Structures are given as C-alpha cells and as structure tokens.
PDB file of C-alpha atoms in Angstrom:
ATOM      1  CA  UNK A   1       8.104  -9.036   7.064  1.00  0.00           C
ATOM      2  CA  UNK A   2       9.538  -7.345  10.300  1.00  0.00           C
ATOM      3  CA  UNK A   3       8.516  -3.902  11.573  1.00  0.00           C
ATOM      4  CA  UNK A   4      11.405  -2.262  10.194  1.00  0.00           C
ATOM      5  CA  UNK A   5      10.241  -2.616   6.867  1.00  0.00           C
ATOM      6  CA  UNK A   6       7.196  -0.414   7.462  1.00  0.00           C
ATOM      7  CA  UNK A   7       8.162   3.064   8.485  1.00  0.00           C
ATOM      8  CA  UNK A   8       5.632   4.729   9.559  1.00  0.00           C
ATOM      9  CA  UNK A   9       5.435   7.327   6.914  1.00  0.00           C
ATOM     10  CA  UNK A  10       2.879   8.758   4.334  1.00  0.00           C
ATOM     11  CA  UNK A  11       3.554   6.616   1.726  1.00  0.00           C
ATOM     12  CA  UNK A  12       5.748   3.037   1.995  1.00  0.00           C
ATOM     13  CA  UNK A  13       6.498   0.483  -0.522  1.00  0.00           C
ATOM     14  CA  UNK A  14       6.807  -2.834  -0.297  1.00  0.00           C
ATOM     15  CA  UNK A  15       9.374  -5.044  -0.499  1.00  0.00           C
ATOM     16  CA  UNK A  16      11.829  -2.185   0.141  1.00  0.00           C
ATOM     17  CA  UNK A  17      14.610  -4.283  -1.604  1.00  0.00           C
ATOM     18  CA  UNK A  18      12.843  -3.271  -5.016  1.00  0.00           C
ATOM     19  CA  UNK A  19      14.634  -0.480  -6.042  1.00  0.00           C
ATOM     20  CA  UNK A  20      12.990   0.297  -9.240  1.00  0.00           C
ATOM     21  CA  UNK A  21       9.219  -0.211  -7.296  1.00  0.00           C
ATOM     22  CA  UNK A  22      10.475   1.882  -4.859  1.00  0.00           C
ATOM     23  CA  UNK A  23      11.967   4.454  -7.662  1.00  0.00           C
ATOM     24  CA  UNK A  24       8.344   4.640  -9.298  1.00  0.00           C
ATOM     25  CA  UNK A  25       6.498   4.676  -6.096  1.00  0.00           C
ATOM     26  CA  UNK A  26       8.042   7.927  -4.914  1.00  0.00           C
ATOM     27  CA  UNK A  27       7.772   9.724  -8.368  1.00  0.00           C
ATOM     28  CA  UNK A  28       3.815   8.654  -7.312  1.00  0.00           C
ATOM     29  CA  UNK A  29       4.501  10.076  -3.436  1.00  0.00           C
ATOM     30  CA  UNK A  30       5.274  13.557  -5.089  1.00  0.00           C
ATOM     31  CA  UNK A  31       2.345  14.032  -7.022  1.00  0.00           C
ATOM     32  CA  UNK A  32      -0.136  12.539  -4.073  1.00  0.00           C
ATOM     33  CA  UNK A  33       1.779  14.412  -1.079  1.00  0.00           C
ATOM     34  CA  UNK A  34      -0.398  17.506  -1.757  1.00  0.00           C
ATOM     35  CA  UNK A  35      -3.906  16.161  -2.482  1.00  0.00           C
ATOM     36  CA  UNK A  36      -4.269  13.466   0.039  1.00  0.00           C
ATOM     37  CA  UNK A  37      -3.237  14.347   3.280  1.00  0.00           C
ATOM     38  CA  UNK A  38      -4.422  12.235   5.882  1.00  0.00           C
ATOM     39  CA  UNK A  39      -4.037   9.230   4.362  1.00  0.00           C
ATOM     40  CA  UNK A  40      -1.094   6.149   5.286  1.00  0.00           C
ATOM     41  CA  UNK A  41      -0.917   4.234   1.913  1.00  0.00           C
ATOM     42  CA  UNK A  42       1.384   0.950   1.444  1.00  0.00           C
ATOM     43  CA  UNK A  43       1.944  -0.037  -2.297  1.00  0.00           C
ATOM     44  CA  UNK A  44       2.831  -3.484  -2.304  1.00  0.00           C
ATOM     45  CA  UNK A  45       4.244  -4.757  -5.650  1.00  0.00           C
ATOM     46  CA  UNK A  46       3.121  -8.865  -6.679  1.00  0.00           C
ATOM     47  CA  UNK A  47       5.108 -10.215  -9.612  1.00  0.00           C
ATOM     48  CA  UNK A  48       6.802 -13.540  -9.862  1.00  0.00           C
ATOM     49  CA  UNK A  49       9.725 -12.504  -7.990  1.00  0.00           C
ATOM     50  CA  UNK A  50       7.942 -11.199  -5.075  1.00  0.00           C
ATOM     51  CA  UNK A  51       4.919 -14.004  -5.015  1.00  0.00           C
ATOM     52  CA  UNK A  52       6.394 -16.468  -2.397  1.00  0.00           C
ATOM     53  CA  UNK A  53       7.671 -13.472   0.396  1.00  0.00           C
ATOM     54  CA  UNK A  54       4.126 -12.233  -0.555  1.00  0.00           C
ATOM     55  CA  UNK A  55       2.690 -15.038   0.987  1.00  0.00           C
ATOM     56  CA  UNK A  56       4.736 -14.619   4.281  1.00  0.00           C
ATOM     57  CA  UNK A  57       4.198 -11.101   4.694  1.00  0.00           C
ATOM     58  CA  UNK A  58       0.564 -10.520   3.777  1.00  0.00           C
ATOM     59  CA  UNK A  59      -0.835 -10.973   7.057  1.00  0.00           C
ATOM     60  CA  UNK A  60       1.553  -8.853   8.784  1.00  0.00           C
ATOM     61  CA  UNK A  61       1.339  -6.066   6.148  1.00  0.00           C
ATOM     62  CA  UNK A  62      -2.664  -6.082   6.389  1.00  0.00           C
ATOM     63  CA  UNK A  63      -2.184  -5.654  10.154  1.00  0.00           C
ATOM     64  CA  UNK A  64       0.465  -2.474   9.103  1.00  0.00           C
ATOM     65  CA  UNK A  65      -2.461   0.317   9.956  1.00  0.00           C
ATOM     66  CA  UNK A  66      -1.989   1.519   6.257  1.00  0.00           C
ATOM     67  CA  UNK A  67      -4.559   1.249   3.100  1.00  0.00           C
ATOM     68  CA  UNK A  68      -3.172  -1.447   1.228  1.00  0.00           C
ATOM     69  CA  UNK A  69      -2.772  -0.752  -2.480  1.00  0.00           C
ATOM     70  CA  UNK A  70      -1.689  -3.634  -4.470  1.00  0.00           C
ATOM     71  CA  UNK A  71      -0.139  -3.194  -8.015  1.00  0.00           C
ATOM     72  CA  UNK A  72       0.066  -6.075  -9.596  1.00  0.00           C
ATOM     73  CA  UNK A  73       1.085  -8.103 -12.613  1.00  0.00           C
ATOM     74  CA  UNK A  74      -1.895  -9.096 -15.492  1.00  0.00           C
ATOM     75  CA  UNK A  75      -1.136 -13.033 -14.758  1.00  0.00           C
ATOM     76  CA  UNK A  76      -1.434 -12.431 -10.692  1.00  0.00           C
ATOM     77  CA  UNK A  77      -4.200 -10.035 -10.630  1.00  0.00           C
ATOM     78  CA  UNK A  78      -6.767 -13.063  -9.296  1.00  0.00           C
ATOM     79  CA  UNK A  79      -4.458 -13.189  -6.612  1.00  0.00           C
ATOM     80  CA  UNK A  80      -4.865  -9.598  -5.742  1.00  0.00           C
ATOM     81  CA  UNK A  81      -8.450  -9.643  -6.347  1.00  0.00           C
ATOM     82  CA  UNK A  82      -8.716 -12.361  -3.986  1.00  0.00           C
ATOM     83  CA  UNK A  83      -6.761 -10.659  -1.028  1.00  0.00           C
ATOM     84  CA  UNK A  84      -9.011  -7.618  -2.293  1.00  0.00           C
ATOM     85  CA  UNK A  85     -12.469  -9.294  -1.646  1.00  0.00           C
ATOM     86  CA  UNK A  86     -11.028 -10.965   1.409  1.00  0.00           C
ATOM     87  CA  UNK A  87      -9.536  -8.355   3.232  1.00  0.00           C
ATOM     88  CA  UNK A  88     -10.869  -5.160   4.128  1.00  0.00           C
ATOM     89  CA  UNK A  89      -7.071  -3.527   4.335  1.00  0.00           C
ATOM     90  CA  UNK A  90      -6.637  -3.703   0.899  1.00  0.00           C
ATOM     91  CA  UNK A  91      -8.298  -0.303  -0.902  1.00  0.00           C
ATOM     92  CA  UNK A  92      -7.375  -0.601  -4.459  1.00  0.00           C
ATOM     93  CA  UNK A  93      -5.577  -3.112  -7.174  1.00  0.00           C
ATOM     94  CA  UNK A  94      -3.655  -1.652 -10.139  1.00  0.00           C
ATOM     95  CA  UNK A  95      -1.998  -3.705 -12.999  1.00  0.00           C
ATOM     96  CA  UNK A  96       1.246  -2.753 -13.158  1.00  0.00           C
ATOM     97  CA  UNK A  97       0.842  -1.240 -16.563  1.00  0.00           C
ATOM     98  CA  UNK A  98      -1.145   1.656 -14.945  1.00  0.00           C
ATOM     99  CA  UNK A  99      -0.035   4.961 -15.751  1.00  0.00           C
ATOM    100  CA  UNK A 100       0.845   7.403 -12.624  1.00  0.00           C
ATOM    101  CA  UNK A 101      -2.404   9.509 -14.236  1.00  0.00           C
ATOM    102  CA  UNK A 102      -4.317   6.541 -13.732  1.00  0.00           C
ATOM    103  CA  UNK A 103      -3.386   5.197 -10.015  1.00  0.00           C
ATOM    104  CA  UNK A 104      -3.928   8.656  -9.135  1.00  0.00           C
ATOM    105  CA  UNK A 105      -7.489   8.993 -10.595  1.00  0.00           C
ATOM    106  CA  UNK A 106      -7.662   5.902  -8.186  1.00  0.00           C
ATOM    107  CA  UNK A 107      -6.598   6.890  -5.254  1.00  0.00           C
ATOM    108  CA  UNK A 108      -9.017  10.053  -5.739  1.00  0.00           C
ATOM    109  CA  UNK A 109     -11.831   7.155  -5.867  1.00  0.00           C
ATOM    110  CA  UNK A 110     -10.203   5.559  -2.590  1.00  0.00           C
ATOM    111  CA  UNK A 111      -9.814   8.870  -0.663  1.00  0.00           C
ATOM    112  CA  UNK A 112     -13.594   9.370  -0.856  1.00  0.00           C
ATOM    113  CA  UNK A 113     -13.794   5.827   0.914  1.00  0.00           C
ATOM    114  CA  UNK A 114     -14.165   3.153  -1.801  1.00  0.00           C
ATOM    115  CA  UNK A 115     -12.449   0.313  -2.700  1.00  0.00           C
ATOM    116  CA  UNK A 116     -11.352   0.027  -6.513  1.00  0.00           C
ATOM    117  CA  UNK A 117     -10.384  -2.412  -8.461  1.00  0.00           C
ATOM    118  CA  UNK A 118      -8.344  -1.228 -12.209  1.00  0.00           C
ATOM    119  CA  UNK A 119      -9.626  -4.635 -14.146  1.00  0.00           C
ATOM    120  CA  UNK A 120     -11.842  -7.369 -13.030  1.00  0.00           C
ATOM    121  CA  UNK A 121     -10.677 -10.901 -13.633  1.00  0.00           C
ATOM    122  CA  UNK A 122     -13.651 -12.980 -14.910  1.00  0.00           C
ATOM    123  CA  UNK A 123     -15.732 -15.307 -13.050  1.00  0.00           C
ATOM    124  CA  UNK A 124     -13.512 -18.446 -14.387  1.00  0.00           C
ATOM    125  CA  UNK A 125      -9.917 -17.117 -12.774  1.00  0.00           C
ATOM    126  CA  UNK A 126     -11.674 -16.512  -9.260  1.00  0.00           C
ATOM    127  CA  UNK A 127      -9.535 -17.847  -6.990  1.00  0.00           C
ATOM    128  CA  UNK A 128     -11.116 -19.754  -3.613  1.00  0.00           C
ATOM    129  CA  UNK A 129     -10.096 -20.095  -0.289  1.00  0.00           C
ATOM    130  CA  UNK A 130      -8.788 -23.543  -1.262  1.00  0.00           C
ATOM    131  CA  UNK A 131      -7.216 -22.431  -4.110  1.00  0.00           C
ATOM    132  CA  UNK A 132      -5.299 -19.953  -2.479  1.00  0.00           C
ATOM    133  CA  UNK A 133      -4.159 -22.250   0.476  1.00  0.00           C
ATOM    134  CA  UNK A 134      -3.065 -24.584  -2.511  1.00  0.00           C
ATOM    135  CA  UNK A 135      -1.247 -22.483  -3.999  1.00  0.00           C
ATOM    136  CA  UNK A 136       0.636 -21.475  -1.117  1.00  0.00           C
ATOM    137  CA  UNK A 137       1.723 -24.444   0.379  1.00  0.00           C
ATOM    138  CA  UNK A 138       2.780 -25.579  -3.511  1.00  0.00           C
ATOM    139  CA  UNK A 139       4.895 -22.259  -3.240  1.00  0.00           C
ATOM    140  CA  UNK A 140       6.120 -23.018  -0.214  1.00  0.00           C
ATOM    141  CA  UNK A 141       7.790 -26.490  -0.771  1.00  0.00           C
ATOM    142  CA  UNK A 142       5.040 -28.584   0.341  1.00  0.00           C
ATOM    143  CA  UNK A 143       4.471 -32.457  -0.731  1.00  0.00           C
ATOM    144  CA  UNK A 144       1.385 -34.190  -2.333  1.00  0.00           C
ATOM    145  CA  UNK A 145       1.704 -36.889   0.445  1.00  0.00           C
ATOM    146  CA  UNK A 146       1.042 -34.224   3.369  1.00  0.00           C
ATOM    147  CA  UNK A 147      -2.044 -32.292   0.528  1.00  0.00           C
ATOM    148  CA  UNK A 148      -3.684 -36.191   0.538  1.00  0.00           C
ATOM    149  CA  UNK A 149      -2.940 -36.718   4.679  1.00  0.00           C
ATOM    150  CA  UNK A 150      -5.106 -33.322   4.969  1.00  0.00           C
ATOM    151  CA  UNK A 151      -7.589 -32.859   2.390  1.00  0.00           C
ATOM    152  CA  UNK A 152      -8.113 -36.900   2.754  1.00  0.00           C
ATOM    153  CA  UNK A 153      -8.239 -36.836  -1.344  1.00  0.00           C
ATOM    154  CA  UNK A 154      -6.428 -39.227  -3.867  1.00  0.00           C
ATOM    155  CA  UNK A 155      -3.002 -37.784  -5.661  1.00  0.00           C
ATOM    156  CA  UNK A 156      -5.101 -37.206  -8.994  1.00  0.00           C
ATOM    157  CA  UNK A 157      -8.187 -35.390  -7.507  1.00  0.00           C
ATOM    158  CA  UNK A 158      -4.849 -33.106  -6.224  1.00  0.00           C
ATOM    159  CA  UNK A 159      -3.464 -33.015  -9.122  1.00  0.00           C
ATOM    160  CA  UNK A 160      -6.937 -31.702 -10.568  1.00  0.00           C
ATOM    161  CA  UNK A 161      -7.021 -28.684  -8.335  1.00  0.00           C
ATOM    162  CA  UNK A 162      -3.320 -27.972  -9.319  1.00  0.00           C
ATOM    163  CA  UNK A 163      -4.238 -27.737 -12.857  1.00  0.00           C
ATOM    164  CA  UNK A 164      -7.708 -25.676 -12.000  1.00  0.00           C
ATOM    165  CA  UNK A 165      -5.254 -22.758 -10.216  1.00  0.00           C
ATOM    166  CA  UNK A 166      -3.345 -23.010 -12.792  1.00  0.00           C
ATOM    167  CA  UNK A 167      -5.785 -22.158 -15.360  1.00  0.00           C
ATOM    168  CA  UNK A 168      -7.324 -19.526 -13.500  1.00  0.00           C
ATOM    169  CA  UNK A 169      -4.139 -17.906 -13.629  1.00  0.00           C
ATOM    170  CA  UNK A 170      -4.282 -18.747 -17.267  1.00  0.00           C
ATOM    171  CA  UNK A 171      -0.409 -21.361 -17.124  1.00  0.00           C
ATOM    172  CA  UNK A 172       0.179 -24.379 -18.265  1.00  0.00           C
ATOM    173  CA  UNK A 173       1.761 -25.197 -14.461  1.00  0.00           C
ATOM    174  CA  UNK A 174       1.805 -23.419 -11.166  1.00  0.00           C
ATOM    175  CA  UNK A 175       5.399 -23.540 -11.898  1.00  0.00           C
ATOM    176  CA  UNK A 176       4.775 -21.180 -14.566  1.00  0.00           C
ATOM    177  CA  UNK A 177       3.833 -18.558 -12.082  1.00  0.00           C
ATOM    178  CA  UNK A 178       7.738 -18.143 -10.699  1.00  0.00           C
ATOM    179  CA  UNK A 179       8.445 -17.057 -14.298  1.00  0.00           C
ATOM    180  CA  UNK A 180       9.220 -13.289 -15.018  1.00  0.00           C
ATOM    181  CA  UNK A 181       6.819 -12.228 -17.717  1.00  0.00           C
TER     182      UNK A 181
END
C-alpha cells in the first residue's frame, strides 16, 4: 500500500477501491465523529477478495500511526485474531455481520484503551507464526520445492501443514479461502 492511500484523516478505510466498505464505513464516521475525538481509526476490511493485497499491505498499514480496526469475514477471523494478538496496532476485530450499534459499543470499549475482540475463534483455528507464513507464501504463488529447500521437510509433511491451515479456517483447501462466501 503507498502513502496515498492513507490520508491522514479521522477515520480511513482500507482498500479505498471498496466502494461499498468505504460507503458503510462513513455512515460509521458520522455517528463516531462526535463521541471520539482524538482518536485516528483505520478500518481495514479482510474477505476473500482483499486477502492476498492484505498480506502486502499489513505491515505498512500497522506502521500508518492509526488504531487498526479490522472487520472481518466469519471464515478469516483467525487471521485477524492472529494479526490481533501479534500486533499491538490493531485495537479491535469485528465480523463483518456487526451491526453499526455494535462496532460502536466497541469502539466505546477501545476509546477507554482496550483491545476487543467481537468473537473468539477456538483454540483449534489458532493460527501460528508458521501457519501464517504458510499461508502467505501459498497466496502468493509460491512452490512446494522452495517450502521443502527452507523448512528442510518432505512434500507430504508440507502437504500436512497445508491441510492443518486449512482446517483451522474450517476449508476443505487453502484454495477455498479465495472464494467469496
């Protein structure tokens, strides 16, 4: 993502190309404007279509200055509890099926300082540190050949850990996870 995305503004969205995220998001800016003040929040929005740029970006957009708030689809919310536990940026994660009512009642919680997280995923779809950099360079184009050259492990045991992501975000495939719901 390149600085031009993120204005520095009271509330930004991102990806900016999403009109109808971008639509909801500043229905939300109008009903936060007067009650929280002082605070920079950036809403980023992970679904299917915006996984892989999510990847690219996420490091740059946790480096942005703003509180991260992440609203999220059910089948990628161990994704965004991941990025949650793992970076202090991000202040709250949202389904996507939140009402406004709701995400606000949040973002009362996250004014006072606290993280919050809308639903937990359980213990079994926690992602690791592995599993994450798996699933990226999978996303990303990468071969098995240069996984086995790194992680000095057979195709199968590979193979393995593909099918443990994908289970933890509860597909068949890690394919799956490019599918709209």
């Amino acid at each position: 993502m390149t600085k031009e995305y993120v204005k520095k503004c009271h509330i930004a969205s991102w990806p900016e190309n999403d009109f109808y995220f971008s639509r909801g998001i500043s229905v939300l800016s109008r009903k936060l404007i007067n009650s929280h003040s002082g605070s920079d929040y950036l809403f980023i929005h992970l679904n299917s279509y915006t996984l892989k740029s999510f990847f690219r970006s996420f490091s740059q957009l946790s480096k942005s200055g703003y509180q991260l708030i992440i609203i999220s689809s059910q089948r990628l919310m161990p994704l965004a509890f991941f990025w949650h536990l793992k970076c202090q940026a991000v202040s709250a994660i949202f389904e996507s099926r939140c009402s406004v009512n709701d995400i606000i009642r949040g973002l009362d919680t996250v004014a006072t300082g606290r993280q919050i997280v809308w639903s937990f995923p359980g213990p079994a779809c926690r992602l690791s540190s592995r599993d994450v950099l798996l699933l990226r360079h999978y996303l990303e184009g990468g071969s098995m050949s240069y996984l086995q050259e790194k992680h000095c492990r057979a195709y199968s045991t590979l193979q393995g850990w593909k099918t443990t992501v994908a289970r933890k975000f509860k597909v068949k495939k890690l394919e799956h996870l490019l599918i709209p719901n």
